[in-house]
Short mmCIF file of C-alpha atoms and ligand atoms in Angstrom, two decimals:
data_model
loop_
_atom_site.label_atom_id
_atom_site.label_comp_id
_atom_site.label_asym_id
_atom_site.label_seq_id
_atom_site.Cartn_x
_atom_site.Cartn_y
_atom_site.Cartn_z
CA UNK B 905 -0.11 -0.18 -0.08
CA UNK B 906 1.78 2.87 -0.98
CA UNK B 907 -0.69 5.84 -1.06
CA UNK B 908 -2.42 4.69 2.13
CA UNK B 909 -4.29 7.86 2.44
CA UNK B 910 -5.55 7.99 -0.90
CA UNK B 911 -6.82 4.12 -0.30
CA UNK B 912 -9.09 5.56 2.53
CA UNK B 913 -10.60 8.71 0.98
CA UNK B 914 -11.76 6.19 -1.78
CA UNK B 915 -12.69 4.04 0.91
CA UNK B 916 -15.05 6.54 1.98
CA UNK B 917 -16.27 7.46 -1.41
CA UNK B 918 -17.27 4.29 -2.14
CA UNK B 919 -19.34 4.30 0.28
CA UNK B 920 -21.47 6.60 -0.97
CA UNK B 921 -22.45 8.66 2.79
CA UNK B 922 -24.40 11.15 3.50
CA UNK B 923 -21.56 13.94 3.96
CA UNK B 924 -23.55 15.61 7.26
CA UNK B 925 -20.31 16.87 8.37
CA UNK B 926 -17.31 19.49 7.48
CA UNK B 927 -16.71 21.17 4.92
CA UNK B 928 -19.44 22.86 3.73
CA UNK B 929 -19.81 21.96 0.18
CA UNK B 930 -19.66 18.83 0.51
CA UNK B 931 -17.81 17.11 -1.53
CA UNK B 932 -19.88 19.49 -4.61
CA UNK B 933 -20.62 22.67 -4.65
CA UNK B 934 -18.70 24.00 -7.10
CA UNK B 935 -18.23 22.89 -11.45
CA UNK B 936 -14.39 24.23 -11.50
CA UNK B 937 -13.02 22.11 -8.34
CA UNK B 938 -15.29 19.19 -9.46
CA UNK B 939 -12.60 16.52 -9.67
CA UNK B 940 -10.79 16.99 -6.08
CA UNK B 941 -13.50 18.63 -4.09
CA UNK B 942 -14.50 15.33 -3.02
CA UNK B 943 -11.75 14.64 -1.35
CA UNK B 944 -11.51 17.63 0.35
CA UNK B 945 -13.13 15.60 4.23
CA UNK B 946 -12.55 15.97 7.38
CA UNK B 947 -11.18 14.11 10.33
CA UNK B 948 -13.87 11.98 10.11
CA UNK B 949 -14.71 8.07 10.82
CA UNK B 950 -11.77 6.20 8.71
CA UNK B 951 -10.36 9.31 7.06
CA UNK B 952 -7.80 9.33 10.48
CA UNK B 953 -6.55 12.17 12.17
CA UNK B 954 -3.53 14.49 11.58
CA UNK B 955 -3.09 14.95 15.79
CA UNK B 956 -4.02 11.64 16.66
CA UNK B 957 -2.58 9.72 13.31
CA UNK B 958 -3.19 6.09 14.13
CA UNK B 959 -4.54 4.74 10.35
CA UNK B 960 -3.46 6.31 6.68
CA UNK B 961 -1.87 9.35 7.85
CA UNK B 962 0.30 7.26 10.51
CA UNK B 963 1.01 4.79 7.70
CA UNK B 964 2.08 7.85 5.14
CA UNK B 965 4.17 9.08 8.06
CA UNK B 966 5.89 6.13 8.72
CA UNK B 967 6.48 5.38 4.89
CA UNK B 968 7.83 9.21 4.67
CA UNK B 969 10.32 8.27 7.97
CA UNK B 970 11.80 5.66 6.14
CA UNK B 971 12.27 7.28 2.66
CA UNK B 972 14.09 10.16 4.59
CA UNK B 973 15.75 8.34 6.90
CA UNK B 974 14.25 9.67 10.20
CA UNK B 975 13.31 8.62 13.38
CA UNK B 976 9.97 9.70 13.03
CA UNK B 977 8.37 12.10 10.47
CA UNK B 978 5.12 14.24 10.57
CA UNK B 979 2.79 15.10 7.71
CA UNK B 980 2.33 19.28 7.88
CA UNK B 981 -0.76 20.45 6.09
CA UNK B 982 0.57 24.66 7.23
CA UNK B 983 3.59 24.39 5.48
CA UNK B 984 7.45 25.03 6.94
CA UNK B 985 6.20 27.87 8.72
CA UNK B 986 4.62 24.67 10.71
CA UNK B 987 7.15 22.99 11.09
CA UNK B 988 9.53 25.63 12.03
CA UNK B 989 7.43 26.52 15.30
CA UNK B 990 6.64 22.65 16.34
CA UNK B 991 10.90 21.70 16.29
CA UNK B 992 11.77 25.05 17.81
CA UNK B 993 8.90 23.89 20.80
CA UNK B 994 10.17 20.96 20.71
CA UNK B 995 14.43 21.53 21.34
CA UNK B 996 13.76 24.60 23.55
CA UNK B 997 12.26 26.17 26.76
CA UNK B 998 10.77 29.86 27.09
CA UNK B 999 13.89 31.98 27.49
CA UNK B 1000 16.44 29.93 26.23
CA UNK B 1001 19.10 30.73 24.15
CA UNK B 1002 20.43 28.99 21.07
CA UNK B 1003 22.70 30.29 17.69
CA UNK B 1004 21.00 31.06 15.02
CA UNK B 1005 22.03 31.58 11.36
CA UNK B 1006 21.11 35.30 10.18
CA UNK B 1007 19.81 34.08 7.03
CA UNK B 1008 16.86 32.37 8.50
CA UNK B 1009 13.70 32.75 7.55
CA UNK B 1010 10.85 35.24 9.22
CA UNK B 1011 8.39 32.75 10.24
CA UNK B 1012 11.52 31.30 11.86
CA UNK B 1013 11.94 34.88 13.55
CA UNK B 1014 8.41 35.09 14.44
CA UNK B 1015 8.19 31.32 16.09
CA UNK B 1016 11.24 32.58 18.32
CA UNK B 1017 9.50 35.86 19.11
CA UNK B 1018 6.00 33.57 20.20
CA UNK B 1019 8.36 30.93 22.02
CA UNK B 1020 10.14 33.94 23.55
CA UNK B 1021 14.25 32.41 22.35
CA UNK B 1022 17.07 34.50 22.44
CA UNK B 1023 18.71 34.22 19.34
CA UNK B 1024 22.78 34.57 18.73
CA UNK B 1025 23.46 35.81 15.43
CA UNK B 1026 25.97 33.48 12.95
CA UNK B 1027 26.30 35.77 9.93
CA UNK B 1028 26.63 33.78 6.88
CA UNK B 1029 29.32 34.44 4.19
CA UNK B 1030 28.41 35.90 1.20
CA UNK B 1031 29.09 35.17 -2.62
CA UNK B 1032 29.51 37.95 -5.31
CA UNK B 1033 26.50 40.51 -5.14
CA UNK B 1034 24.79 38.42 -2.17
CA UNK B 1035 23.66 35.65 -4.97
CA UNK B 1036 24.04 33.13 -2.33
CA UNK B 1037 25.69 32.46 1.27
CA UNK B 1038 26.79 29.44 3.69
CA UNK B 1039 27.49 29.10 6.83
CA UNK B 1040 30.30 28.32 8.13
CA UNK B 1041 31.58 25.62 10.61
CA UNK B 1042 34.12 27.59 12.16
CA UNK B 1043 31.75 30.59 12.53
CA UNK B 1044 29.11 28.52 14.30
CA UNK B 1045 31.57 27.07 16.49
CA UNK B 1046 33.00 30.25 17.24
CA UNK B 1047 29.49 31.47 18.48
CA UNK B 1048 29.69 28.11 20.77
CA UNK B 1049 32.03 29.18 22.47
CA UNK B 1050 31.63 32.84 23.24
CA UNK B 1051 27.99 31.61 23.96
CA UNK B 1052 28.25 28.27 26.22
CA UNK B 1053 24.45 29.17 27.49
CA UNK B 1054 23.28 28.15 23.87
CA UNK B 1055 20.28 25.30 24.06
CA UNK B 1056 20.47 24.53 20.41
CA UNK B 1057 22.05 25.60 16.97
CA UNK B 1058 19.52 26.70 14.23
CA UNK B 1059 20.49 26.66 10.43
CA UNK B 1060 18.70 27.28 7.00
CA UNK B 1061 20.48 24.93 4.07
CA UNK B 1062 20.13 25.06 1.41
CA UNK B 1063 19.24 28.85 1.32
CA UNK B 1064 16.93 30.79 -1.25
CA UNK B 1065 19.61 30.53 -4.08
CA UNK B 1066 19.97 26.90 -3.35
CA UNK B 1067 23.81 27.02 -1.82
CA UNK B 1068 24.40 24.44 0.89
CA UNK B 1069 25.96 24.84 3.99
CA UNK B 1070 28.01 21.97 6.02
CA UNK B 1071 25.27 20.03 7.47
CA UNK B 1072 27.36 17.71 8.62
CA UNK B 1073 30.33 19.28 9.95
CA UNK B 1074 27.94 21.24 12.23
CA UNK B 1075 25.88 19.00 13.32
CA UNK B 1076 29.08 17.40 14.76
CA UNK B 1077 29.89 20.27 16.82
CA UNK B 1078 26.73 19.93 18.08
CA UNK B 1079 26.63 16.66 19.03
CA UNK B 1080 30.10 16.62 20.45
CA UNK B 1081 28.24 19.53 22.97
CA UNK B 1082 25.38 17.18 23.52
CA UNK B 1083 23.01 20.05 21.80
CA UNK B 1084 20.37 20.05 18.73
CA UNK B 1085 20.92 20.98 15.44
CA UNK B 1086 17.41 22.62 14.15
CA UNK B 1087 17.57 22.74 10.07
CA UNK B 1088 15.41 24.82 7.71
CA UNK B 1089 15.76 22.51 4.47
CA UNK B 1090 12.87 24.24 3.16
CA UNK B 1091 13.79 24.25 0.14
CA UNK B 1092 15.68 20.93 -0.47
CA UNK B 1093 12.94 18.03 0.08
CA UNK B 1094 14.08 16.61 -3.04
CA UNK B 1095 17.34 16.30 -2.38
CA UNK B 1096 17.79 12.59 -1.06
CA UNK B 1097 16.49 11.50 -4.54
CA UNK B 1098 18.79 12.89 -6.66
CA UNK B 1099 22.71 11.22 -6.51
CA UNK B 1100 24.37 11.74 -4.19
CA UNK B 1101 21.92 11.79 -1.98
CA UNK B 1102 21.65 14.60 0.82
CA UNK B 1103 19.31 15.50 3.57
CA UNK B 1104 20.23 17.22 7.08
CA UNK B 1105 18.33 13.65 8.65
CA UNK B 1106 21.22 11.55 7.31
CA UNK B 1107 23.97 14.88 7.96
CA UNK B 1108 23.02 14.43 11.40
CA UNK B 1109 20.43 16.64 12.03
CA UNK B 1110 18.19 16.73 15.46
CA UNK B 1111 15.12 18.21 13.75
CA UNK B 1112 14.17 19.27 9.99
CA UNK B 1113 11.84 20.57 7.66
CA UNK B 1114 10.77 19.67 3.73
CA UNK B 1115 8.44 22.22 3.02
CA UNK B 1116 7.46 19.76 -0.12
CA UNK B 1117 5.16 21.98 -1.90
CA UNK B 1118 8.73 23.97 -2.71
CA UNK B 1119 10.07 21.11 -5.17
CA UNK B 1120 8.01 18.39 -5.34
CA UNK B 1121 4.89 17.66 -6.71
CA UNK B 1122 2.65 18.49 -4.03
CA UNK B 1123 -0.39 21.42 -3.82
CA UNK B 1124 0.94 24.59 -1.74
CA UNK B 1125 1.15 24.29 2.44
CA UNK B 1126 2.57 20.30 1.90
CA UNK B 1127 5.18 19.74 3.59
CA UNK B 1128 7.26 17.33 6.18
CA UNK B 1129 8.98 17.94 9.64
CA UNK B 1130 11.64 14.86 10.34
CA UNK B 1131 12.65 13.71 13.63
CA UNK B 1132 16.15 12.48 14.48
CA UNK B 1133 16.22 12.52 17.95
CA UNK B 1134 14.17 9.91 19.50
CA UNK B 1135 13.55 12.18 22.55
CA UNK B 1136 11.11 14.17 20.41
CA UNK B 1137 8.89 11.87 18.99
CA UNK B 1138 6.14 11.57 22.31
CA UNK B 1139 5.47 15.45 22.52
CA UNK B 1140 5.89 16.57 18.54
CA UNK B 1141 2.05 15.65 17.36
CA UNK B 1142 0.55 17.59 20.41
CA UNK B 1143 3.51 20.16 19.77
CA UNK B 1144 2.08 20.73 16.23
CA UNK B 1145 -1.47 20.74 17.22
CA UNK B 1146 -0.59 24.08 19.28
CA UNK B 1147 0.52 25.87 16.31
CA UNK B 1148 -1.56 23.93 13.63
CA UNK B 1149 -5.32 24.14 12.93
CA UNK B 1150 -7.79 22.10 13.52
CA UNK B 1151 -8.69 21.55 10.27
CA UNK B 1152 -5.85 20.41 8.35
CA UNK B 1153 -6.49 19.83 4.19
CA UNK B 1154 -7.29 16.80 3.15
CA UNK B 1155 -6.69 17.69 -0.28
CA UNK B 1156 -2.66 18.93 1.08
CA UNK B 1157 -2.43 15.67 2.40
CA UNK B 1158 -3.72 13.80 -0.28
CA UNK B 1159 -0.76 15.37 -2.55
CA UNK B 1160 1.56 14.57 -0.36
CA UNK B 1161 0.41 10.58 -0.01
CA UNK B 1162 0.50 10.99 -4.29
CA UNK B 1163 3.91 11.88 -3.74
CA UNK B 1164 5.29 9.30 -1.94
CA UNK B 1165 3.92 7.07 -5.07
CA UNK B 1166 5.43 9.37 -7.29
CA UNK B 1167 9.29 8.86 -4.83
CA UNK B 1168 9.18 5.10 -5.02
CA UNK B 1169 8.73 5.32 -8.90
CA UNK B 1170 9.54 8.35 -11.11
CA UNK B 1171 10.99 10.48 -9.05
CA UNK B 1172 14.95 9.41 -9.02
CA UNK B 1173 14.44 9.67 -12.86
CA UNK B 1174 12.75 12.59 -13.25
CA UNK B 1175 15.70 14.58 -10.87
CA UNK B 1176 18.32 12.97 -12.78
CA UNK B 1177 17.19 13.99 -15.65
CA UNK B 1178 16.34 17.68 -14.58
CA UNK B 1179 19.58 17.86 -12.53
CA UNK B 1180 21.52 17.33 -15.97
CA UNK B 1181 19.29 19.24 -18.10
CA UNK B 1182 19.92 22.09 -15.09
CA UNK B 1183 23.47 21.63 -15.35
CA UNK B 1184 23.69 22.36 -19.15
CA UNK B 1185 22.05 25.65 -19.08
CA UNK B 1186 24.06 26.68 -15.98
CA UNK B 1187 27.15 26.05 -17.84
CA UNK B 1188 25.87 28.07 -20.59
CA UNK B 1189 24.91 30.55 -18.34
CA UNK B 1190 28.75 30.66 -17.37
CA UNK B 1191 29.96 31.31 -20.58
CA UNK B 1192 27.72 34.05 -21.27
CA UNK B 1193 29.07 35.58 -18.27
CA UNK B 1194 26.58 35.42 -15.62
CA UNK B 1195 27.58 34.16 -11.94
CA UNK B 1196 26.03 30.82 -11.04
CA UNK B 1197 26.99 30.10 -7.25
CA UNK B 1198 29.14 27.09 -6.82
CA UNK B 1199 30.73 24.37 -6.25
CA UNK B 1200 28.24 22.09 -8.14
CA UNK B 1201 28.55 19.96 -5.40
CA UNK B 1202 27.44 22.71 -2.32
CA UNK B 1203 24.08 23.55 -4.87
CA UNK B 1204 21.23 22.60 -5.34
CA UNK B 1205 21.46 20.87 -9.09
CA UNK B 1206 17.53 21.71 -10.15
CA UNK B 1207 17.92 25.79 -9.37
CA UNK B 1208 18.59 27.35 -11.33
CA UNK B 1209 20.38 30.85 -9.80
CA UNK B 1210 21.90 32.94 -12.12
CA UNK B 1211 23.72 36.45 -10.85
CA UNK B 1212 22.92 38.95 -14.04
CA UNK B 1213 25.00 42.18 -12.90
CA UNK B 1214 28.02 41.17 -14.05
CA UNK B 1215 26.48 40.33 -17.38
CA UNK B 1216 25.87 44.35 -17.09
CA UNK B 1217 21.48 43.91 -16.75
CA UNK B 1218 19.87 45.09 -14.29
CA UNK B 1219 16.80 44.05 -12.58
CA UNK B 1220 14.27 45.80 -14.53
CA UNK B 1221 16.54 45.10 -18.03
CA UNK B 1222 17.19 41.59 -16.90
CA UNK B 1223 12.86 40.77 -15.93
CA UNK B 1224 11.64 42.33 -18.93
CA UNK B 1225 14.29 39.86 -21.03
CA UNK B 1226 12.78 36.84 -18.72
CA UNK B 1227 9.21 38.05 -19.92
CA UNK B 1228 9.83 38.80 -23.34
CA UNK B 1229 10.61 35.21 -23.59
CA UNK B 1230 7.32 34.18 -21.29
CA UNK B 1231 9.60 33.37 -18.28
CA UNK B 1232 8.37 33.96 -14.82
CA UNK B 1233 11.05 34.17 -12.26
CA UNK B 1234 10.37 32.64 -8.37
CA UNK B 1235 12.35 35.52 -7.46
CA UNK B 1236 14.22 38.25 -9.43
CA UNK B 1237 16.10 41.03 -7.82
CA UNK B 1238 18.43 44.09 -9.17
CA UNK B 1239 20.89 41.62 -9.52
CA UNK B 1240 19.91 38.34 -9.86
CA UNK B 1241 17.30 35.77 -10.40
CA UNK B 1242 16.22 31.93 -9.46
CA UNK B 1243 14.26 29.49 -11.62
CA UNK B 1244 13.03 26.36 -10.27
CA UNK B 1245 13.91 23.66 -13.14
CA UNK B 1246 11.31 20.79 -13.11
CA UNK B 1247 10.29 17.79 -15.21
CA UNK B 1248 6.73 18.57 -14.79
CA UNK B 1249 8.26 21.82 -17.08
CA UNK B 1250 6.87 21.20 -20.69
CA UNK B 1251 9.57 21.09 -23.30
CA UNK B 1252 9.21 24.60 -24.79
CA UNK B 1253 10.27 25.66 -20.84
CA UNK B 1254 13.19 24.38 -20.89
CA UNK B 1255 13.51 25.76 -24.68
CA UNK B 1256 12.76 28.97 -24.12
CA UNK B 1257 15.28 28.98 -21.16
CA UNK B 1258 18.23 28.07 -23.12
CA UNK B 1259 16.73 30.33 -25.61
CA UNK B 1260 16.30 33.73 -23.27
CA UNK B 1261 20.44 32.52 -22.42
CA UNK B 1262 21.42 32.71 -25.73
CA UNK B 1263 19.68 35.80 -26.75
CA UNK B 1264 21.60 37.55 -23.77
CA UNK B 1265 24.29 40.13 -24.89
CA UNK B 1266 26.37 40.93 -22.59
CA UNK B 1267 27.61 44.38 -21.41
CA UNK B 1268 30.12 45.94 -19.41
CA UNK B 1269 29.35 44.29 -15.81
CA UNK B 1270 27.27 46.20 -13.06
CA UNK B 1271 28.71 43.42 -10.77
CA UNK B 1272 29.86 44.61 -7.13
CA UNK B 1273 31.72 41.76 -5.96
CA UNK B 1274 31.00 40.04 -2.51
CA UNK B 1275 28.87 43.11 -0.48
CA UNK B 1276 30.40 44.63 2.52
CA UNK B 1277 30.05 42.71 5.73
CA UNK B 1278 26.58 43.56 7.24
CA UNK B 1279 27.37 45.89 10.76
CA UNK B 1280 26.84 43.80 13.55
CA UNK B 1281 23.33 45.04 15.42
CA UNK B 1282 23.22 45.35 19.30
CA UNK B 1283 20.57 43.68 21.07
CA UNK B 1284 18.29 46.40 22.92
CA UNK B 1285 15.37 44.28 24.24
CA UNK B 1286 14.03 40.40 23.38
CA UNK B 1287 12.77 39.28 19.75
CA UNK B 1288 9.42 39.19 22.10
CA UNK B 1289 9.49 42.30 23.54
CA UNK B 1290 9.85 43.62 20.58
CA UNK B 1291 7.47 42.16 18.65
CA UNK B 1292 4.33 42.10 20.64
CA UNK B 1293 5.61 46.03 22.03
CA UNK B 1294 3.26 49.33 20.24
CA UNK B 1295 5.45 50.14 17.38
CA UNK B 1296 5.71 52.87 14.68
CA UNK B 1297 6.10 53.27 11.51
CA UNK B 1298 8.83 56.29 10.85
CA UNK B 1299 11.30 57.40 8.57
CA UNK B 1300 15.39 55.93 8.59
CA UNK B 1301 16.69 58.92 9.28
CA UNK B 1302 14.41 59.40 12.66
CA UNK B 1303 15.31 55.93 14.12
CA UNK B 1304 18.76 57.03 15.49
CA UNK B 1305 18.99 54.70 18.65
CA UNK B 1306 15.60 53.75 18.53
CA UNK B 1307 14.70 49.88 19.02
CA UNK B 1308 13.63 48.22 16.19
CA UNK B 1309 10.28 46.36 15.78
CA UNK B 1310 10.30 44.81 12.51
CA UNK B 1311 12.36 42.84 10.60
CA UNK B 1312 14.15 44.33 7.57
CA UNK B 1313 15.99 42.07 4.93
CA UNK B 1314 17.44 43.85 1.75
CA UNK B 1315 16.88 40.76 -1.36
CA UNK B 1316 19.52 39.83 -1.82
CA UNK B 1317 21.40 38.56 0.65
CA UNK B 1318 18.07 38.09 2.68
CA UNK B 1319 20.15 38.63 5.23
CA UNK B 1320 18.09 40.84 8.13
CA UNK B 1321 20.23 44.54 8.55
CA UNK B 1322 18.16 44.56 11.72
CA UNK B 1323 15.99 42.57 13.58
CA UNK B 1324 12.88 43.42 16.07
CA UNK B 1325 15.06 43.96 19.49
CA UNK B 1326 18.20 45.68 17.95
CA UNK B 1327 19.01 48.94 18.80
CA UNK B 1328 19.37 51.42 15.56
CA UNK B 1329 22.56 52.60 15.75
CA UNK B 1330 23.82 55.36 13.07
CA UNK B 1331 25.85 53.14 11.30
CA UNK B 1332 22.51 50.93 10.48
CA UNK B 1333 21.01 53.57 9.53
CA UNK B 1334 23.35 54.18 6.46
CA UNK B 1335 23.33 50.45 5.62
CA UNK B 1336 19.49 50.25 5.09
CA UNK B 1337 19.75 54.09 3.27
CA UNK B 1338 22.07 52.12 1.01
CA UNK B 1339 19.81 49.54 0.23
CA UNK B 1340 16.96 51.86 -0.24
CA UNK B 1341 15.11 51.00 2.79
CA UNK B 1342 13.63 54.43 3.74
CA UNK B 1343 11.01 53.34 6.77
CA UNK B 1344 10.79 51.19 10.36
CA UNK B 1345 8.94 49.91 12.14
CA UNK B 1346 10.25 51.30 16.18
CA UNK B 1347 9.27 50.69 19.37
CA UNK B 1348 7.14 53.82 20.62
C1 PLP G 2789 13.67 29.29 3.53
C2 PLP G 2789 12.44 29.05 4.41
N1 PLP G 2789 11.79 28.48 5.35
C3 PLP G 2789 10.88 28.23 5.52
C4 PLP G 2789 9.57 29.01 4.86
C5 PLP G 2789 7.99 28.40 4.75
O1 PLP G 2789 8.13 27.78 4.21
P1 PLP G 2789 5.93 27.54 3.99
O2 PLP G 2789 6.09 28.86 3.32
O3 PLP G 2789 6.58 26.05 3.54
O4 PLP G 2789 5.43 27.65 5.19
C6 PLP G 2789 10.14 29.40 3.51
C7 PLP G 2789 9.34 30.17 2.84
O5 PLP G 2789 9.24 30.53 1.38
C8 PLP G 2789 11.80 29.66 3.29
O6 PLP G 2789 11.99 30.10 2.15
#
């Protein structure tokens, strides 16, 4: 039985029951959604229950756990956001200090504020123009020495640009201190099915999240929380239920279930082919003079990240170039873009990307090399105090010595210049202006 949730839902449908339960559409309300609406069920007899899973959902989770080599895996219908809240709550107590890579997603900052955690930031090392960054194990080690009360490490790998950090080395550092390593692998759900396979759980992470919906054929919101240490298993479901909806979407869970069958059959072959084809596009891009993050073994082979400042294009010009070839990118900034390649793209999509690269006529470079290191902001009050404070929006020039109440991250590099709770000193104001940030929410 490879798709237990699908089987359970089909068995329910075969019984032809009167749906005198939620949801209100009764499986039939809209023609537009006719093929899928019957499967949008709820937790009734036969369909199992996400936070007390014993049947179909538990079986689906067991299969995912085997595939990813975890001690246990939980389905999430609330994206990696829900998994991040859950793993931070599982690993830490309110008031705990931790070491965290500063290139983290806002969902992690919000969860840390909710849980009243006290992060000590490690700034990642950046590629030219900020197109990708890595957290160096030696920088993490230094932070662990400086903050001996840190109860664990939180990092993001791969980053949005597909650049991987050395999770194995960082997990060894954590194991030698007997503290957990939490990894946001939201962009890397597909990595175990490529050659060589790679995943934070097999690299020693204690807890890790994967947004299946980002890189696998799964509906938006479908994600996995992997548990690498048995001690977290007993409380995991209850902890997730504190943050998630009591009405998890069965359509999302069904698509996670369907992906099981895909992983068992076609996935590895498809990913190998996607990686080969993406490698050819990367080679073509490099010939043209684009900056492409490397080395290949430390980058997602299915993600086409292009730094175009080196071929003399601005963000606006490159955006026009992409769209004139019928391409909508995942991400476009003033210096780089990210295209997510997949075997589910059509032949014409691959041809368009290739043509788009061939039609580039390089101009004098606008590249500025690796960005200057961001000034390290000093903490004034805790994340939680700042995020839940009364705040006001002020022009940056009026913010000197005020305490920031929001996350301000330029794109790229996606590394916040100021975090909630940090004091906005003169040098930060200069950097904010350099990145064209003109307003900030500050604590009143
Ligand atoms: C690095 C990273 N972590 C976490 C998330 C949140 O994931 P989700 O949208 O699945 O909740 C995102 C979303 O873009 C992300 O980029």
